[in-house]
mmCIF file of C-alpha atoms and ligand atoms in Angstrom:
data_model
loop_
_atom_site.group_PDB
_atom_site.id
_atom_site.type_symbol
_atom_site.label_atom_id
_atom_site.label_comp_id
_atom_site.label_asym_id
_atom_site.label_seq_id
_atom_site.Cartn_x
_atom_site.Cartn_y
_atom_site.Cartn_z
ATOM 1 C CA MET A 12 127.851 125.884 142.504
ATOM 2 C CA HIS A 13 130.489 129.222 142.640
ATOM 3 C CA ALA A 14 133.546 128.412 140.768
ATOM 4 C CA SER A 15 135.799 129.241 144.228
ATOM 5 C CA LEU A 16 133.900 127.119 146.416
ATOM 6 C CA LEU A 17 134.310 124.273 143.955
ATOM 7 C CA LEU A 18 137.812 124.811 143.928
ATOM 8 C CA VAL A 19 137.929 124.859 147.748
ATOM 9 C CA SER A 20 135.795 122.077 148.207
ATOM 10 C CA ALA A 21 137.709 120.071 145.502
ATOM 11 C CA LEU A 22 141.149 120.744 146.773
ATOM 12 C CA SER A 23 141.244 121.464 150.498
ATOM 13 C CA ALA A 24 139.917 119.057 152.937
ATOM 14 C CA ALA A 25 140.494 121.416 155.725
ATOM 15 C CA SER A 26 137.434 123.118 153.924
ATOM 16 C CA VAL A 27 135.277 120.340 154.464
ATOM 17 C CA TRP A 28 136.487 118.711 158.021
ATOM 18 C CA ALA A 29 136.943 120.617 161.084
ATOM 19 C CA ALA A 30 140.446 121.422 162.220
ATOM 20 C CA PRO A 31 140.825 118.471 164.487
ATOM 21 C CA THR A 32 140.468 115.982 161.368
ATOM 22 C CA PHE A 33 142.977 117.999 159.346
ATOM 23 C CA PRO A 34 145.758 115.031 158.429
ATOM 24 C CA LYS A 35 148.999 114.708 159.978
ATOM 25 C CA VAL A 36 151.912 115.482 158.242
ATOM 26 C CA SER A 37 154.079 112.431 157.654
ATOM 27 C CA LEU A 38 157.410 114.108 158.412
ATOM 28 C CA ASP A 39 157.607 117.280 160.419
ATOM 29 C CA THR A 40 160.457 118.768 158.528
ATOM 30 C CA SER A 41 160.606 122.503 157.548
ATOM 31 C CA LYS A 42 161.254 120.882 153.666
ATOM 32 C CA SER A 43 157.650 119.236 154.529
ATOM 33 C CA VAL A 44 155.939 122.283 155.901
ATOM 34 C CA ASP A 45 157.150 124.511 152.955
ATOM 35 C CA ILE A 46 155.796 122.411 150.632
ATOM 36 C CA ILE A 47 152.400 122.126 152.249
ATOM 37 C CA SER A 48 152.534 126.407 152.821
ATOM 38 C CA GLN A 49 153.445 126.658 148.920
ATOM 39 C CA TYR A 50 150.749 124.304 148.189
ATOM 40 C CA PHE A 51 147.986 126.168 150.246
ATOM 41 C CA ASN A 52 149.359 129.459 149.050
ATOM 42 C CA LEU A 53 149.045 128.669 145.475
ATOM 43 C CA LEU A 54 145.596 127.137 146.527
ATOM 44 C CA ALA A 55 144.581 130.546 147.809
ATOM 45 C CA SER A 56 145.814 132.258 144.735
ATOM 46 C CA LYS A 57 143.515 130.204 142.605
ATOM 47 C CA VAL A 58 140.590 130.931 144.675
ATOM 48 C CA GLN A 59 141.235 134.640 144.170
ATOM 49 C CA GLN A 60 141.699 133.872 140.555
ATOM 50 C CA SER A 61 138.210 132.109 140.249
ATOM 51 C CA LYS A 62 136.458 134.485 142.343
ATOM 52 C CA ALA A 63 137.414 137.606 139.774
ATOM 53 C CA VAL A 64 136.648 135.274 136.938
ATOM 54 C CA GLY A 65 133.280 134.081 138.747
ATOM 55 C CA ALA A 66 132.712 130.994 136.331
ATOM 56 C CA ALA A 67 132.811 127.524 137.564
ATOM 57 C CA PRO A 68 136.232 125.837 136.176
ATOM 58 C CA ILE A 69 135.323 123.488 132.927
ATOM 59 C CA CYS A 70 136.944 120.199 133.342
ATOM 60 C CA ASP A 71 137.749 119.910 129.775
ATOM 61 C CA LEU A 72 140.932 117.267 128.698
ATOM 62 C CA SER A 73 140.500 117.789 125.248
ATOM 63 C CA LYS A 74 143.326 120.935 125.124
ATOM 64 C CA VAL A 75 145.450 119.482 127.856
ATOM 65 C CA SER A 76 148.909 118.147 126.551
ATOM 66 C CA LEU A 77 151.790 116.336 128.260
ATOM 67 C CA PRO A 78 154.452 118.867 130.077
ATOM 68 C CA ALA A 79 157.281 120.002 128.175
ATOM 69 C CA GLU A 80 159.766 117.618 129.883
ATOM 70 C CA ALA A 81 157.975 114.580 128.679
ATOM 71 C CA ALA A 82 158.994 115.394 125.457
ATOM 72 C CA GLY A 83 161.809 112.555 125.775
ATOM 73 C CA LEU A 84 159.004 109.646 125.761
ATOM 74 C CA PRO A 85 157.022 108.757 122.295
ATOM 75 C CA PRO A 86 153.916 111.018 122.231
ATOM 76 C CA PRO A 87 150.326 109.325 122.699
ATOM 77 C CA SER A 88 149.480 107.187 119.432
ATOM 78 C CA PRO A 89 147.455 109.337 116.708
ATOM 79 C CA GLY A 90 143.704 109.194 117.476
ATOM 80 C CA PHE A 91 144.279 108.494 121.211
ATOM 81 C CA TYR A 92 142.713 110.936 123.378
ATOM 82 C CA LEU A 93 143.490 111.997 127.155
ATOM 83 C CA LYS A 94 140.634 110.056 129.287
ATOM 84 C CA HIS A 95 141.856 110.690 132.770
ATOM 85 C CA VAL A 96 144.503 112.271 135.129
ATOM 86 C CA ALA A 97 145.054 110.837 138.326
ATOM 87 C CA ILE A 98 147.328 111.463 141.221
ATOM 88 C CA GLY A 99 149.089 108.163 142.634
ATOM 89 C CA ARG A 100 150.227 107.850 145.917
ATOM 90 C CA GLY A 101 151.894 104.528 147.268
ATOM 91 C CA THR A 102 154.928 102.625 147.213
ATOM 92 C CA GLN A 103 157.628 101.050 145.007
ATOM 93 C CA ASN A 104 158.617 98.072 146.129
ATOM 94 C CA TYR A 105 161.981 96.396 146.173
ATOM 95 C CA THR A 106 164.027 93.459 147.400
ATOM 96 C CA CYS A 107 167.583 92.538 148.312
ATOM 97 C CA ASP A 108 169.696 89.442 148.427
ATOM 98 C CA LEU A 109 170.820 89.456 151.768
ATOM 99 C CA SER A 110 173.409 86.545 150.909
ATOM 100 C CA ASN A 111 175.097 88.972 148.342
ATOM 101 C CA SER A 112 177.214 91.875 150.078
ATOM 102 C CA THR A 113 177.638 93.720 146.699
ATOM 103 C CA ALA A 114 173.863 93.010 145.811
ATOM 104 C CA ILE A 115 171.802 96.344 144.660
ATOM 105 C CA PRO A 116 167.921 96.780 145.168
ATOM 106 C CA VAL A 117 165.735 95.022 142.807
ATOM 107 C CA ALA A 118 162.245 96.284 141.870
ATOM 108 C CA SER A 119 159.302 94.116 142.676
ATOM 109 C CA GLY A 120 156.327 95.987 141.711
ATOM 110 C CA ALA A 121 154.296 98.878 143.350
ATOM 111 C CA VAL A 122 151.239 99.442 145.154
ATOM 112 C CA ALA A 123 149.265 102.886 144.660
ATOM 113 C CA THR A 124 146.008 104.359 145.229
ATOM 114 C CA LEU A 125 144.630 106.952 142.254
ATOM 115 C CA PHE A 126 142.781 110.104 143.122
ATOM 116 C CA ASN A 127 141.151 112.120 140.102
ATOM 117 C CA ALA A 128 142.692 114.819 139.266
ATOM 118 C CA SER A 129 141.353 115.473 135.704
ATOM 119 C CA CYS A 130 139.720 118.743 136.856
ATOM 120 C CA ILE A 131 142.803 120.349 138.164
ATOM 121 C CA SER A 132 144.818 119.126 135.260
ATOM 122 C CA ALA A 133 142.152 120.903 132.658
ATOM 123 C CA THR A 134 142.091 123.999 134.773
ATOM 124 C CA TYR A 135 145.403 124.633 136.596
ATOM 125 C CA PRO A 136 148.646 122.663 135.449
ATOM 126 C CA ASP A 137 150.971 124.299 138.153
ATOM 127 C CA LEU A 138 148.511 123.501 140.858
ATOM 128 C CA LEU A 139 148.414 119.959 139.792
ATOM 129 C CA GLN A 140 152.051 119.580 139.924
ATOM 130 C CA MET A 141 151.930 121.406 143.546
ATOM 131 C CA THR A 142 149.194 118.675 144.500
ATOM 132 C CA THR A 143 151.222 115.928 143.449
ATOM 133 C CA HIS A 144 154.394 117.336 145.311
ATOM 134 C CA VAL A 145 152.164 117.949 148.609
ATOM 135 C CA ALA A 146 150.432 114.315 148.296
ATOM 136 C CA LEU A 147 154.096 113.023 149.747
ATOM 137 C CA GLN A 148 154.239 114.863 152.452
ATOM 138 C CA PHE A 149 151.295 112.955 154.048
ATOM 139 C CA ASP A 150 150.911 109.255 154.891
ATOM 140 C CA LEU A 151 148.401 107.556 152.451
ATOM 141 C CA SER A 152 146.623 106.065 155.567
ATOM 142 C CA GLU A 153 145.547 109.790 156.252
ATOM 143 C CA SER A 154 144.072 109.522 152.833
ATOM 144 C CA GLU A 155 142.282 106.371 153.682
ATOM 145 C CA THR A 156 140.800 107.831 156.849
ATOM 146 C CA ILE A 157 138.937 110.430 154.641
ATOM 147 C CA ASN A 158 138.693 108.292 151.599
ATOM 148 C CA ARG A 159 140.375 111.298 149.652
ATOM 149 C CA LEU A 160 143.901 112.403 148.804
ATOM 150 C CA ALA A 161 145.130 114.087 151.673
ATOM 151 C CA PRO A 162 145.265 117.177 152.112
ATOM 152 C CA THR A 163 142.940 117.729 149.296
ATOM 153 C CA ASN A 164 139.515 116.586 148.728
ATOM 154 C CA LEU A 165 140.217 114.394 145.662
ATOM 155 C CA ALA A 166 138.326 111.108 145.170
ATOM 156 C CA ILE A 167 139.272 107.714 144.558
ATOM 157 C CA SER A 168 139.670 106.764 140.925
ATOM 158 C CA GLY A 169 141.590 103.743 140.767
ATOM 159 C CA HIS A 170 144.293 101.198 141.990
ATOM 160 C CA HIS A 171 147.583 100.390 140.750
ATOM 161 C CA PHE A 172 149.305 97.348 141.261
ATOM 162 C CA PHE A 173 151.406 94.427 139.521
ATOM 163 C CA THR A 174 149.474 91.331 138.283
ATOM 164 C CA ASN A 175 152.722 89.924 137.829
ATOM 165 C CA PRO A 176 156.400 91.073 137.944
ATOM 166 C CA THR A 177 156.149 92.369 134.317
ATOM 167 C CA THR A 178 152.699 93.855 134.190
ATOM 168 C CA PRO A 179 152.026 96.940 135.687
ATOM 169 C CA PHE A 180 148.104 97.070 135.992
ATOM 170 C CA PHE A 181 145.785 100.081 136.627
ATOM 171 C CA ASN A 182 141.939 99.144 137.913
ATOM 172 C CA MET A 183 140.240 102.318 136.953
ATOM 173 C CA ASP A 184 136.453 101.028 137.725
ATOM 174 C CA ALA A 185 137.229 101.470 141.523
ATOM 175 C CA SER A 186 134.599 104.583 141.796
ATOM 176 C CA PRO A 187 130.778 104.120 140.910
ATOM 177 C CA GLN A 188 130.861 107.220 139.687
ATOM 178 C CA TRP A 189 133.579 106.860 136.878
ATOM 179 C CA GLN A 190 133.993 103.820 134.836
ATOM 180 C CA LEU A 191 136.879 104.167 133.457
ATOM 181 C CA GLY A 192 138.209 100.688 132.640
ATOM 182 C CA GLU A 193 141.161 98.459 133.464
ATOM 183 C CA ILE A 194 144.427 98.273 131.724
ATOM 184 C CA PRO A 195 147.294 95.562 131.953
ATOM 185 C CA THR A 196 150.410 97.254 130.363
ATOM 186 C CA ALA A 197 154.260 96.793 129.485
ATOM 187 C CA LYS A 198 156.956 99.182 129.379
ATOM 188 C CA ASP A 199 157.270 101.187 126.162
ATOM 189 C CA ALA A 200 159.774 104.090 127.237
ATOM 190 C CA SER A 201 161.302 105.555 130.411
ATOM 191 C CA ILE A 202 163.464 108.811 130.423
ATOM 192 C CA PRO A 203 165.147 109.908 133.865
ATOM 193 C CA ALA A 204 163.198 112.218 136.180
ATOM 194 C CA PRO A 205 163.950 115.937 135.605
ATOM 195 C CA LYS A 206 167.288 117.213 137.671
ATOM 196 C CA ASN A 207 164.747 119.375 139.754
ATOM 197 C CA ALA A 208 162.216 116.600 140.418
ATOM 198 C CA LEU A 209 160.962 116.751 144.090
ATOM 199 C CA LYS A 210 162.956 113.839 146.347
ATOM 200 C CA GLY A 211 161.005 111.636 148.645
ATOM 201 C CA GLN A 212 160.350 111.250 152.405
ATOM 202 C CA LYS A 213 163.709 110.412 152.987
ATOM 203 C CA GLY A 214 165.556 112.094 150.135
ATOM 204 C CA GLU A 215 165.088 109.738 147.519
ATOM 205 C CA PRO A 216 165.269 110.610 144.273
ATOM 206 C CA ALA A 217 162.280 110.496 141.938
ATOM 207 C CA VAL A 218 161.482 107.348 139.607
ATOM 208 C CA ALA A 219 161.899 107.336 136.111
ATOM 209 C CA TRP A 220 159.152 109.011 133.725
ATOM 210 C CA LEU A 221 157.400 106.477 131.886
ATOM 211 C CA LYS A 222 155.339 105.565 128.994
ATOM 212 C CA LEU A 223 153.149 102.086 129.126
ATOM 213 C CA SER A 224 151.229 100.539 126.629
ATOM 214 C CA ALA A 225 148.170 97.866 126.896
ATOM 215 C CA LYS A 226 148.500 94.684 127.135
ATOM 216 C CA PRO A 227 145.468 92.537 125.973
ATOM 217 C CA GLY A 228 142.850 92.539 127.922
ATOM 218 C CA ALA A 229 142.236 96.234 128.306
ATOM 219 C CA THR A 230 138.607 97.769 128.595
ATOM 220 C CA GLY A 231 137.104 100.976 128.541
ATOM 221 C CA GLY A 232 139.413 101.979 125.430
ATOM 222 C CA LEU A 233 142.266 102.268 127.608
ATOM 223 C CA GLN A 234 145.225 102.074 125.542
ATOM 224 C CA GLU A 235 148.284 104.052 127.011
ATOM 225 C CA VAL A 236 149.193 105.403 130.426
ATOM 226 C CA TYR A 237 152.134 107.849 131.279
ATOM 227 C CA ARG A 238 153.692 108.271 134.726
ATOM 228 C CA LEU A 239 154.917 112.065 135.036
ATOM 229 C CA GLU A 240 155.824 114.173 137.667
ATOM 230 C CA THR A 241 157.612 111.553 139.891
ATOM 231 C CA VAL A 242 158.234 112.427 143.621
ATOM 232 C CA GLY A 243 160.903 109.968 145.525
ATOM 233 C CA GLY A 244 160.481 106.172 145.055
ATOM 234 C CA SER A 245 163.820 105.368 144.228
ATOM 235 C CA PRO A 246 165.985 102.730 146.238
ATOM 236 C CA PRO A 247 169.257 103.150 148.160
ATOM 237 C CA ALA A 248 172.079 102.750 145.824
ATOM 238 C CA THR A 249 172.844 99.658 147.421
ATOM 239 C CA CYS A 250 171.613 96.694 149.691
ATOM 240 C CA GLN A 251 173.764 97.447 152.850
ATOM 241 C CA GLY A 252 171.477 97.814 155.935
ATOM 242 C CA GLN A 253 168.469 96.953 153.752
ATOM 243 C CA PRO A 254 165.988 94.175 154.816
ATOM 244 C CA ALA A 255 164.973 91.425 152.235
ATOM 245 C CA SER A 256 162.173 93.565 150.779
ATOM 246 C CA PHE A 257 161.161 97.112 151.690
ATOM 247 C CA GLU A 258 158.927 100.065 150.417
ATOM 248 C CA ILE A 259 159.851 103.383 149.289
ATOM 249 C CA GLN A 260 156.786 105.837 149.460
ATOM 250 C CA TYR A 261 156.329 107.715 146.115
ATOM 251 C CA SER A 262 153.553 110.164 144.361
ATOM 252 C CA THR A 263 153.243 110.983 140.842
ATOM 253 C CA GLN A 264 150.890 111.467 138.278
ATOM 254 C CA TYR A 265 149.027 108.849 135.487
ATOM 255 C CA TRP A 266 147.735 110.113 132.470
ATOM 256 C CA PHE A 267 145.361 107.638 130.622
ATOM 257 C CA TYR A 268 144.884 107.946 126.995
ATOM 258 C CA ALA A 269 142.080 106.044 125.319
ATOM 259 C CA SER A 270 140.752 105.051 121.694
HETATM 260 C C1 NAG B 307 137.172 112.638 137.422
HETATM 261 O O1 NAG B 307 137.369 111.947 136.241
HETATM 262 C C2 NAG B 307 136.602 112.129 134.879
HETATM 263 C C3 NAG B 307 136.957 111.052 133.801
HETATM 264 O O2 NAG B 307 138.543 111.787 133.422
HETATM 265 C C4 NAG B 307 136.623 113.291 134.560
HETATM 266 O O3 NAG B 307 135.255 113.526 133.472
HETATM 267 C C5 NAG B 307 135.822 114.307 135.925
HETATM 268 O O4 NAG B 307 135.564 115.509 135.690
HETATM 269 C C6 NAG B 307 136.811 114.209 136.639
HETATM 270 N N1 NAG B 307 136.213 114.702 138.071
HETATM 271 C C7 NAG B 307 137.046 115.824 138.722
HETATM 272 C C8 NAG B 307 136.427 116.279 139.911
HETATM 273 O O5 NAG B 307 138.353 116.031 138.302
HETATM 274 C C1 NAG B 308 175.685 90.472 143.973
HETATM 275 O O1 NAG B 308 175.361 91.367 143.545
HETATM 276 C C2 NAG B 308 175.724 92.120 142.336
HETATM 277 C C3 NAG B 308 175.212 93.352 141.927
HETATM 278 O O2 NAG B 308 173.606 93.232 141.468
HETATM 279 C C4 NAG B 308 175.860 91.303 141.296
HETATM 280 O O3 NAG B 308 176.344 92.024 140.246
HETATM 281 C C5 NAG B 308 176.507 89.876 141.342
HETATM 282 O O4 NAG B 308 176.435 88.847 140.551
HETATM 283 C C6 NAG B 308 175.876 89.230 142.670
HETATM 284 N N1 NAG B 308 176.688 88.030 142.933
HETATM 285 C C7 NAG B 308 175.801 87.246 143.415
HETATM 286 C C8 NAG B 308 176.951 85.956 143.569
HETATM 287 O O5 NAG B 308 174.820 86.585 143.028
HETATM 288 C C1 NAG B 309 154.620 95.932 147.686
HETATM 289 O O1 NAG B 309 154.200 96.359 149.323
HETATM 290 C C2 NAG B 309 152.688 96.371 149.746
HETATM 291 C C3 NAG B 309 152.621 96.901 150.819
HETATM 292 O O2 NAG B 309 153.268 96.191 151.852
HETATM 293 C C4 NAG B 309 152.109 94.810 149.719
HETATM 294 O O3 NAG B 309 151.019 94.937 149.904
HETATM 295 C C5 NAG B 309 152.252 94.246 148.374
HETATM 296 O O4 NAG B 309 152.062 93.212 148.160
HETATM 297 C C6 NAG B 309 153.543 94.595 147.944
HETATM 298 N N1 NAG B 309 154.093 94.264 146.192
HETATM 299 C C7 NAG B 309 154.790 93.541 145.906
HETATM 300 C C8 NAG B 309 154.747 93.160 144.399
HETATM 301 O O5 NAG B 309 155.993 93.102 146.636
#
């Protein structure tokens, strides 16, 4: 396939599905529209570039390294290699103790669908970041309808959930095409998201960047997972006016290192 065609079919559902099925924007705000138009402008410029080059993009993860802002987290352990990069789209869950008028929200896990972004991370890191931003402008139900990350054509590669309150789990065997393994993890290190991180659908600050390490039972050689380039996901400062449990929408990147 020609390089530019490959890029468009990988990144734009609009090119594959007719206009009426184009996913519905979750929040029709000018900020949302701005992010979506930035995304499509960047995508268009990449298509122009790849037309000029004429060769299909190479999806080689061996030269991809963590973004500079991740320097505050410990680096991947020596000998581990980058096996997969996914965009995660889902919710961070929280609970509130309604019997306590000064309670603050407590994290109670997360649920997200992961989409294969290995190729974009290897070819266009700026487009990877913009894709993470645009992902939060659409409801996950829109992605479920097309089985792709709306408004892109990125395929599902995994599922993220908690198996107990302290075990973030990743099932990366979700696609018949890429059996990448499973990994139960523990939090290793955390840094606040950069000051300029994009806020969530209702202005929520971005959740922290993390390094997670495998607990016993991981498969596929999976060893370490980074959560980077977070968008939204943080709870309100207090439980004032909140229900006993609630969800905050987020998107992010998960980077998987393996041995
Ligand atoms: C999907 O993930 C696998 C493993 O990281 C990678 O080899 C492949 O190139 C990815 N495909 C796309 C379209 O990103
Ligand atoms: C109410 O919540 C605050 C904030 O988390 C906490 O410091 C305090 O101990 C809680 N009070 C009770 C009675 O649980
Ligand atoms: C988080 O919310 C999702 C969606 O409602 C729900 O399916 C899941 O069970 C919740 N997870 C936790 C750990 O509360």
